[in-house]
Short mmCIF file of C-alpha atoms in Angstrom, two decimals:
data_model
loop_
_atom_site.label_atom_id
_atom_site.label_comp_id
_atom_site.label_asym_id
_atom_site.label_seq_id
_atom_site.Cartn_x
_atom_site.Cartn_y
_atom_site.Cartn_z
CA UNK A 22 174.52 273.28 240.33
CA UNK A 23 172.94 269.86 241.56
CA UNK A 24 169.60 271.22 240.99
CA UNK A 25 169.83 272.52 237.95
CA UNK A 26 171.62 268.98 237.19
CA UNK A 27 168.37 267.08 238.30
CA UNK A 28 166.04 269.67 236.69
CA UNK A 29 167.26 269.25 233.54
CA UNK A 30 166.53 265.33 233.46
CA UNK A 31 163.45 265.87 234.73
CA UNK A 32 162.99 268.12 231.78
CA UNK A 33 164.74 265.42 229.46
CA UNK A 34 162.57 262.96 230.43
CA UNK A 35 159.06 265.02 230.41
CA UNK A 36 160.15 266.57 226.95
CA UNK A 37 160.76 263.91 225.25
CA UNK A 38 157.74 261.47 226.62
CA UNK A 39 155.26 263.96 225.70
CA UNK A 40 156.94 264.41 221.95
CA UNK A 41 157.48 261.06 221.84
CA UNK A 42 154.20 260.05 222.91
CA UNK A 43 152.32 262.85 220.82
CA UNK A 44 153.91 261.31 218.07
CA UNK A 45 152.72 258.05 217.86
CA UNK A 46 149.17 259.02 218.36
CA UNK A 47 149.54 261.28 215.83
CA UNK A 48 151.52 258.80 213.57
CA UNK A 49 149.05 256.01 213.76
CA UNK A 50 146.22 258.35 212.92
CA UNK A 51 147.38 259.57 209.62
CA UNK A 52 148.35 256.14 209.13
CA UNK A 53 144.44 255.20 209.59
CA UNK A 54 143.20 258.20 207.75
CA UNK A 55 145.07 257.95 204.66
CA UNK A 56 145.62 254.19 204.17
CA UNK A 57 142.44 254.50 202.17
CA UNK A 58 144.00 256.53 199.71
CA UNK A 59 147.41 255.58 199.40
CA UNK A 60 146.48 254.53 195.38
CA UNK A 61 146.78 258.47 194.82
CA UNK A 62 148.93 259.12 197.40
CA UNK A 63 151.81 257.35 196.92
CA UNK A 64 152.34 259.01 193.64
CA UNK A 65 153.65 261.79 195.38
CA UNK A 66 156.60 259.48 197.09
CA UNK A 67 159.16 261.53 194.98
CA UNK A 68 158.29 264.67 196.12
CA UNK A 69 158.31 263.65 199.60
CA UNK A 70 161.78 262.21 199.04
CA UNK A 71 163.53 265.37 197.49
CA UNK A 72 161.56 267.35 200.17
CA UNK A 73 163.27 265.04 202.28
CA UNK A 74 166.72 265.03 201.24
CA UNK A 75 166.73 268.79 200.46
CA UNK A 76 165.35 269.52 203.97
CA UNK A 77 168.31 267.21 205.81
CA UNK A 78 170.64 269.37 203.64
CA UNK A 79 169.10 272.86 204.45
CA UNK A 80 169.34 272.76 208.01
CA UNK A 81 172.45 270.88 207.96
CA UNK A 82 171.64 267.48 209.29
CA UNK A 83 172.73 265.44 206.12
CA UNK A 84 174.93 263.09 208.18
CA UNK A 85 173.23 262.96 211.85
CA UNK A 86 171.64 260.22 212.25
CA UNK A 87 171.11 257.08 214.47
CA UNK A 88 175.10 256.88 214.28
CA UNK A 89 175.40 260.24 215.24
CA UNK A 90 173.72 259.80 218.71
CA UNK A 91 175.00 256.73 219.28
CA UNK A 92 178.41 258.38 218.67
CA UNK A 93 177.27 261.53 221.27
CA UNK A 94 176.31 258.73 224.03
CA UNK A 95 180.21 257.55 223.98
CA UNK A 96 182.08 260.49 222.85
CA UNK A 97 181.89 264.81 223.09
CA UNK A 98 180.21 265.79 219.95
CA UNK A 99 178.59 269.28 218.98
CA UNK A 100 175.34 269.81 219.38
CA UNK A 101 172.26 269.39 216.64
CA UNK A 102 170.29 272.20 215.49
CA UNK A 103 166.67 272.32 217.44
CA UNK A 104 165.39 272.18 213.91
CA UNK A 105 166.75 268.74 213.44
CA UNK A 106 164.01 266.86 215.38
CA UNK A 107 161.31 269.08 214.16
CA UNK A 108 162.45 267.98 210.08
CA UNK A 109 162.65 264.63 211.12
CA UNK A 110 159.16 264.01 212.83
CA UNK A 111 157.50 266.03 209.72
CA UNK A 112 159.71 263.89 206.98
CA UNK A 113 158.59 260.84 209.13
CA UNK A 114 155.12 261.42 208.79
CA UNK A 115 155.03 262.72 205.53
CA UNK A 116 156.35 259.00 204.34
CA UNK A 117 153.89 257.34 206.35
CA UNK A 118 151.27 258.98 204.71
CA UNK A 119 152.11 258.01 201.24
CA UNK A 120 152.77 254.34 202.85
CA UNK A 121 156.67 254.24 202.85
CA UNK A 122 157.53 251.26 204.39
CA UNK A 123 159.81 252.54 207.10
CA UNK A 124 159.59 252.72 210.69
CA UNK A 125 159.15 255.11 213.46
CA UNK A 126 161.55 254.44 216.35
CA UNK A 127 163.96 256.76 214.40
CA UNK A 128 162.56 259.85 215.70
CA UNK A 129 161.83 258.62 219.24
CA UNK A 130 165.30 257.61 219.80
CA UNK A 131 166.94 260.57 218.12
CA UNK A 132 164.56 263.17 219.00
CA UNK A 133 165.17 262.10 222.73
CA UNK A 134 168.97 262.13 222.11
CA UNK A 135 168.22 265.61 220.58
CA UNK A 136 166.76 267.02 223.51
CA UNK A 137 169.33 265.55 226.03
CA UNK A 138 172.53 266.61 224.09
CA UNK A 139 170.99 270.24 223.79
CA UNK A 140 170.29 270.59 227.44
CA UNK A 141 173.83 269.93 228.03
CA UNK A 142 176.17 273.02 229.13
CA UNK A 143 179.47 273.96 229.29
CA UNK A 144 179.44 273.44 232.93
CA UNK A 145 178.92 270.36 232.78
CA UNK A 146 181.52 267.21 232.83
CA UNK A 147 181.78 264.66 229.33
CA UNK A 148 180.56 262.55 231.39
CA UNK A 149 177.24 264.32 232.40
CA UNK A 150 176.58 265.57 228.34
CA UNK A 151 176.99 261.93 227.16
CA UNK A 152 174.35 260.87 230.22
CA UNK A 153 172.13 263.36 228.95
CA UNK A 154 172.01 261.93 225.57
CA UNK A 155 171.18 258.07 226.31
CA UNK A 156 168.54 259.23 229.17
CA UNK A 157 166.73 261.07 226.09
CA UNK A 158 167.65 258.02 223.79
CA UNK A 159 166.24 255.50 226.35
CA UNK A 160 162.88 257.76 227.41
CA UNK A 161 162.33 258.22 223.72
CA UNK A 162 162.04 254.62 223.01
CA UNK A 163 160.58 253.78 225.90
CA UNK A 164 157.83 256.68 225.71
CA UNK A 165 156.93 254.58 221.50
CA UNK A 166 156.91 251.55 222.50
CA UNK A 167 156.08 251.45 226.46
CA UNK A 168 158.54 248.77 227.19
CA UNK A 169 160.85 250.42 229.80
CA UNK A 170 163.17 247.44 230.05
CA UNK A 171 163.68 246.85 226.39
CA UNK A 172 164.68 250.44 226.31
CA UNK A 173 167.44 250.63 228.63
CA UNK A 174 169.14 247.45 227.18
CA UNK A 175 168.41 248.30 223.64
CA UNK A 176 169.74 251.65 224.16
CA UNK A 177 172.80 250.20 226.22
CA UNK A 178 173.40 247.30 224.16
CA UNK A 179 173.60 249.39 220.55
CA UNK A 180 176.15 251.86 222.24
CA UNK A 181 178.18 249.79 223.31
CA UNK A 182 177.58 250.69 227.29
CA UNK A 183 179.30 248.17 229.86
CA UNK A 184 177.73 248.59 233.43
CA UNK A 185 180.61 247.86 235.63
CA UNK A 186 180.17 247.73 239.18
CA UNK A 187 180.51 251.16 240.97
CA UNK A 188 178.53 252.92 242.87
CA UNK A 189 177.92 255.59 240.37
CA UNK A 190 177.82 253.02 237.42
CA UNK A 191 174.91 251.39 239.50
CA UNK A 192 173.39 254.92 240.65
CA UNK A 193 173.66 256.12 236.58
CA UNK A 194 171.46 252.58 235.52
CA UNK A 195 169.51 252.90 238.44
CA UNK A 196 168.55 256.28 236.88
CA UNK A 197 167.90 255.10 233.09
CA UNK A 198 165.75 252.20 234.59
CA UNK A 199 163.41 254.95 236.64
CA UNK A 200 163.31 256.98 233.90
CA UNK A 201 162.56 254.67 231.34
CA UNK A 202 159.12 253.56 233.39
CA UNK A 203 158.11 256.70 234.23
CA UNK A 204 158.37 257.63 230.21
CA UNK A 205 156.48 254.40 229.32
CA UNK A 206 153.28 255.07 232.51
CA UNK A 207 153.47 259.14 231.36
CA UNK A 208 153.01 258.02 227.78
CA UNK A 209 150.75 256.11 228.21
CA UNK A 210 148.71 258.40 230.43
CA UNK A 211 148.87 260.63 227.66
CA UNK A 212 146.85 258.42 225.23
CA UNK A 213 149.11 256.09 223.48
CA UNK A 214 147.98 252.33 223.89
CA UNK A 215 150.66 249.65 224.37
CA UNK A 216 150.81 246.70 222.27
CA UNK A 217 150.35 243.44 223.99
CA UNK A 218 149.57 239.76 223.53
CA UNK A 219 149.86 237.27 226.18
CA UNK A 220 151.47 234.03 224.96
CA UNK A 221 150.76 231.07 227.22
CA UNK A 222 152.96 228.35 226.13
CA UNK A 223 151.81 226.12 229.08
CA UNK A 224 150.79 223.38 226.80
CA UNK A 225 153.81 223.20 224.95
CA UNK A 226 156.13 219.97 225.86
CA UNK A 227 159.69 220.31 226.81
CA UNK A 228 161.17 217.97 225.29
CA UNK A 229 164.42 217.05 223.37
CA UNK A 230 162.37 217.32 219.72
CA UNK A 231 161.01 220.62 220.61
CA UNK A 232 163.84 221.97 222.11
CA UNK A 233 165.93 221.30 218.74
CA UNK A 234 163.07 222.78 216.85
CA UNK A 235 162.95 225.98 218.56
CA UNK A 236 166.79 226.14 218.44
CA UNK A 237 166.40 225.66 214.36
CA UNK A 238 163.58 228.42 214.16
CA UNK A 239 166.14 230.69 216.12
CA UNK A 240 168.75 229.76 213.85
CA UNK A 241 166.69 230.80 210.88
CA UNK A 242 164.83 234.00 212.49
CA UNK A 243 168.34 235.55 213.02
CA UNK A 244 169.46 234.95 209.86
CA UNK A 245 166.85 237.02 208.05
CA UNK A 246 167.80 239.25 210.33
CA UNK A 247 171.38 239.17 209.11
CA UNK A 248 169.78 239.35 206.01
CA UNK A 249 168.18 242.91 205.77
CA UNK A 250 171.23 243.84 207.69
CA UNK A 251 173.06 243.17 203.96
CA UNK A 252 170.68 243.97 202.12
CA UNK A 253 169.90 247.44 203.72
CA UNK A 254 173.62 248.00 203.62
CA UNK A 255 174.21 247.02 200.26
CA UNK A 256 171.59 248.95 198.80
CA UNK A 257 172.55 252.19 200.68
CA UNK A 258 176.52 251.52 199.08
CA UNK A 259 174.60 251.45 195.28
CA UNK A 260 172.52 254.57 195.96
CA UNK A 261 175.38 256.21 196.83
CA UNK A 262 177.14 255.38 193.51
CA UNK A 263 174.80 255.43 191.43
CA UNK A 264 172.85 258.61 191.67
CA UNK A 265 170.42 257.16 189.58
CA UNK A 266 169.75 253.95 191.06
CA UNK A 267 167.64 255.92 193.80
CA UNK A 268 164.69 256.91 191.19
CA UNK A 269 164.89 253.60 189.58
CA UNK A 270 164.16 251.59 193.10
CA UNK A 271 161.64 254.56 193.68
CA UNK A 272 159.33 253.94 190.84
CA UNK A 273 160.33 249.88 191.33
CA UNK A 274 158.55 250.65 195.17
CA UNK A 275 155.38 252.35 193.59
CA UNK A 276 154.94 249.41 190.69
CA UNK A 277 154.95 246.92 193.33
CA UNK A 278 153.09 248.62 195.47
CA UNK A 279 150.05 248.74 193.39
CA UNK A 280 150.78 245.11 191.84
CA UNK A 281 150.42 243.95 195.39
CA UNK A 282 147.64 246.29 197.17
CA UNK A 283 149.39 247.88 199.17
CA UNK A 284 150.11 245.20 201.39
CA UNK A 285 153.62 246.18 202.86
CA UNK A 286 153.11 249.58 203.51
CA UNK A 287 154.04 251.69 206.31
CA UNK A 288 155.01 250.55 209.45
CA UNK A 289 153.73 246.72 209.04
CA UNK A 290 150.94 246.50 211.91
CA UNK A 291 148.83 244.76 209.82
CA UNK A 292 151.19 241.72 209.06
CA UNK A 293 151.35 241.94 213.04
CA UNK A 294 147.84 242.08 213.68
CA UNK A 295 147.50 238.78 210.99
CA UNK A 296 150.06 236.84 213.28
CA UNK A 297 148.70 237.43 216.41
CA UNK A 298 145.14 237.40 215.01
CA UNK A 299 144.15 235.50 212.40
CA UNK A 300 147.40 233.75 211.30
CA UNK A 301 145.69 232.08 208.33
CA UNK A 302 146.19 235.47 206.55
CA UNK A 303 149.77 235.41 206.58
CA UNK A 304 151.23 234.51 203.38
CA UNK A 305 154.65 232.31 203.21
CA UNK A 306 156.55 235.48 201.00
CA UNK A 307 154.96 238.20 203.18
CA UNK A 308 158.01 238.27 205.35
CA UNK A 309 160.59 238.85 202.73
CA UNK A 310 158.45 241.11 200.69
CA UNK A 311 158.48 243.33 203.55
CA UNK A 312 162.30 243.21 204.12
CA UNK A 313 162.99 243.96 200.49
CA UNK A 314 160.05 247.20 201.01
CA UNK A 315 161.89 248.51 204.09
CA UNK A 316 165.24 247.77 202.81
CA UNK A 317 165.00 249.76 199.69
CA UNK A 318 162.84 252.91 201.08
CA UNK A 319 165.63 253.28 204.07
CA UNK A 320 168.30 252.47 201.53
CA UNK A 321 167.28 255.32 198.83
CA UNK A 322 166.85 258.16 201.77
CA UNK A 323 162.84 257.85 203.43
CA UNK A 324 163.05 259.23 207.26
CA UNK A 325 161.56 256.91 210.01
CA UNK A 326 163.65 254.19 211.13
CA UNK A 327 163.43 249.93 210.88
CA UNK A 328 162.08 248.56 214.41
CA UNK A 329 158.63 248.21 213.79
CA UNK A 330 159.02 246.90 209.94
CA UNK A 331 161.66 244.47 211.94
CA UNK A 332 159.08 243.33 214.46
CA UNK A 333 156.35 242.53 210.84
CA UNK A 334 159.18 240.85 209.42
CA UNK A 335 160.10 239.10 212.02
CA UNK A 336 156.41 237.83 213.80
CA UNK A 337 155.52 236.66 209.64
CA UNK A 338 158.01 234.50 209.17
CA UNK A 339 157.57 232.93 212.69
CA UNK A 340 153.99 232.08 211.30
CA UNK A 341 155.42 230.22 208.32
CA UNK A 342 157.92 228.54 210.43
CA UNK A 343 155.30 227.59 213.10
CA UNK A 344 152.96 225.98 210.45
CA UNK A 345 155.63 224.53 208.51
CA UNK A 346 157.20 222.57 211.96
CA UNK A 347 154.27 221.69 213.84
CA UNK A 348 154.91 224.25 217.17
CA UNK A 349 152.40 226.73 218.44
CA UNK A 350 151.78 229.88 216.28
CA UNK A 351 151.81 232.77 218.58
CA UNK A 352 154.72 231.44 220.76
CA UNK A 353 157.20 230.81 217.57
CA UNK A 354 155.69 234.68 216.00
CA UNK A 355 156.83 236.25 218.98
CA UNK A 356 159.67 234.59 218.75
CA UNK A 357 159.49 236.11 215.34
CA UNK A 358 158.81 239.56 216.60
CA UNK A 359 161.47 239.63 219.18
CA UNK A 360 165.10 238.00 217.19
CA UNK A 361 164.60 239.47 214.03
CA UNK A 362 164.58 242.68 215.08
CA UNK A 363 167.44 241.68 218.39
CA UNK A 364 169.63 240.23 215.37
CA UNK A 365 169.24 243.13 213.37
CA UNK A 366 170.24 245.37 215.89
CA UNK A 367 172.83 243.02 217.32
CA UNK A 368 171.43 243.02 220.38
CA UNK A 369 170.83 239.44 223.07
CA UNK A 370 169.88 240.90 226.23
CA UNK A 371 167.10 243.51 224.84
CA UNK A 372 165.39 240.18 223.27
CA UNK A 373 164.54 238.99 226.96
CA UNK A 374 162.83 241.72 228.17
CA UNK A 375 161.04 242.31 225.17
CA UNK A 376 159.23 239.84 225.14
CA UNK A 377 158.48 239.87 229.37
CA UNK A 378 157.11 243.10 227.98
CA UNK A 379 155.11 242.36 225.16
CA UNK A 380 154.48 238.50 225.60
CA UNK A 381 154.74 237.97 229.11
CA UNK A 382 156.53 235.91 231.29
CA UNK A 383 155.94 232.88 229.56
CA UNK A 384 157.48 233.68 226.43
CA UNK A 385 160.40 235.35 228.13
CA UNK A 386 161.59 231.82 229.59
CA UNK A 387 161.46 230.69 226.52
CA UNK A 388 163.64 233.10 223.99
CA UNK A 389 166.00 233.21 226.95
CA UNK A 390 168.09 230.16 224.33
CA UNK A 391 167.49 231.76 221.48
CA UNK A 392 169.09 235.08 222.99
CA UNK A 393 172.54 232.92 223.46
CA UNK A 394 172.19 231.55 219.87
CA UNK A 395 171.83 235.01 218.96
CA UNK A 396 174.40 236.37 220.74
CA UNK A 397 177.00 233.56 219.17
CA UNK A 398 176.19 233.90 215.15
CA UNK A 399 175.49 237.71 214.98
CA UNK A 400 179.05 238.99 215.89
CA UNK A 401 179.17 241.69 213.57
CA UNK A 402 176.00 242.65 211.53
CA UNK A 403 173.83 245.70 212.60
CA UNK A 404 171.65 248.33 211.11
CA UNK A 405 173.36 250.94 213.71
CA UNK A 406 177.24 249.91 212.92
#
């Protein structure tokens, strides 16, 4: 019994880092092979969408998503059909193709909750199945996005987990922790580069004035997220009565996707790349072009998820607030990057170690303030609730 226990997370974690992880290679290179053609491409959007919406109902999975699993990590629920993950990836990278702005963390997370609720057997306590779903949440997003810490917390933090202090509470995040680094190193190993900029912010005074500016850019940066919280949320509630209204932000996406080149499709790594790289490319609307884009294709029924449109959103309107109040670009973008997203998820803690694992160090001291403001205004918005 105890070694079938610890095979089968050893299984969880190896099955899901190598989908996971075969995934994003696979999603980024579509991405690169058919951005130059997304003029004829994304003129078969609607297709892709009823194939989408047809294929969730065929196979039964209109219903389970995100909230599903983060329902099965607190709570007995049945299992998902095998096919479920399989639909998802495909109707995932069928959108990304025809550069729907969506993200990709949606199959990572679920497709690792997939795999753990499904290896779950009767013999096994509540306890033990609902483990077996956040280890495949938290080695799914941790096998995307190779940031092991982030993972555990984000996955924690969005369920609602409380570590108390037991000695099998400690043993069970002792577990998620190992797993989650062996998930990000294995995926890694496997081909799937890590995205990373080192922010020194050395230079940068401490002082009253900047302290109160970075407080105000915090202030602001969670608020947009707040913002595509409603908006996402309010455009779902419309879709959903009025039938209609789903075709009519459809062809609204393809008119202003040619009227503006393309510019805010997909997942958004090119608004990343601008504010990391060449910040002068950034335009002062790019950020809330991009929130309306994501908003309305996860609204009207696109696969994918909202992270990495999140972290776009979030890193281009820390350029515009950098310029715009005199502090250092790349700190205030990853600032950017790191709250918009947290506040979006309602998340403080995952914020930290994001940016340890993305930024470095440096930046992690930093957002460590914003985190708390965070934590304080966003008391009830999230794209998971």
């Amino acid at each position: 019994m105890i070694n079938k226990f610890y095979l089968r997370i050893v299984l969880i974690i190896i099955l899901t880092t190598i989908c996971c992880s075969l995934f994003g290679q696979i999603l980024l290179l579509l991405i690169n092979i058919s951005k130059n053609y997304y003029q004829y491409l994304i003129l078969l959007t609607p297709i892709v969408l009823i194939f989408t919406k047809y294929s969730n109902k065929l196979i039964k999975t209109h219903g389970v998503g995100m909230k599903y699993f983060v329902e099965a990590a607190n709570k007995e629920k049945e299992k998902v059909s095998w096919f479920f993950p399989i639909v998802l990836t495909i109707n995932t990278l069928l959108a990304h193709i025809l550069g729907v702005s969506v993200g990709r963390e949606g199959v990572a997370v679920q497709l690792g909750g997939a795999i753990g609720k499904n290896m779950t057997t009767n013999d096994l306590s509540d306890r033990q199945k609902k483990y077996f779903v956040r280890l495949g949440m938290i080695s799914g997003f941790a096998a995307l996005f190779q940031t092991p810490l982030a993972a555990v917390f984000f996955i924690l933090e969005i369920i609602g987990k409380k570590i108390r202090v037991t000695v099998s509470s400690i043993y069970e995040f002792a577990s998620y922790i190992v797993a989650a680094f062996i998930s990000a190193r294995l995926s890694h190993l496997l081909g799937l580069e890590k995205f990373f900029v080192d922010v020194n912010v050395s230079n940068n005074d401490i002082n009253l004035v900047n302290i109160l500016k970075i407080a105000f850019i915090s202030i602001i940066l969670t608020f947009i997220g707040i913002l595509f919280v409603i908006i996402q949320k309010k455009s779902k509630v419309a879709v959903a009565t009025y039938k209609y209204l789903t075709w009519v932000l459809l062809v609204l996406f393809i008119v202003m996707s040619f009227t503006l080149n393309f510019r805010y499709a997909s997942l958004g790594t090119n608004l990343i790349d601008f504010s990391f790289n060449d910040y002068s490319n950034i335009k002062v609307y790019d950020f809330i072009l991009k929130l309306i884009f994501t908003a309305i294709c996860t609204a009207i029924g696109f696969s994918g998820g909202e992270v990495t449109p999140l972290f776009a959103i979030g890193a281009s309107c820390g350029v515009v607030l950098g310029v715009w109040l005199g502090q250092p670009i790349l700190m205030v973008a990853g600032l950017g990057y790191c709250l918009v997203f947290s506040a979006a998820t309602k998340t403080w803690i995952t914020p930290i170690f994001l940016a340890l694992e993305v930024f470095g160090y440096n930046l992690m001291l930093i957002i460590i303030l914003p985190a708390l403001l965070l934590y304080f205004i966003n008391k009830k918005y999230s794209i998971y609730s």
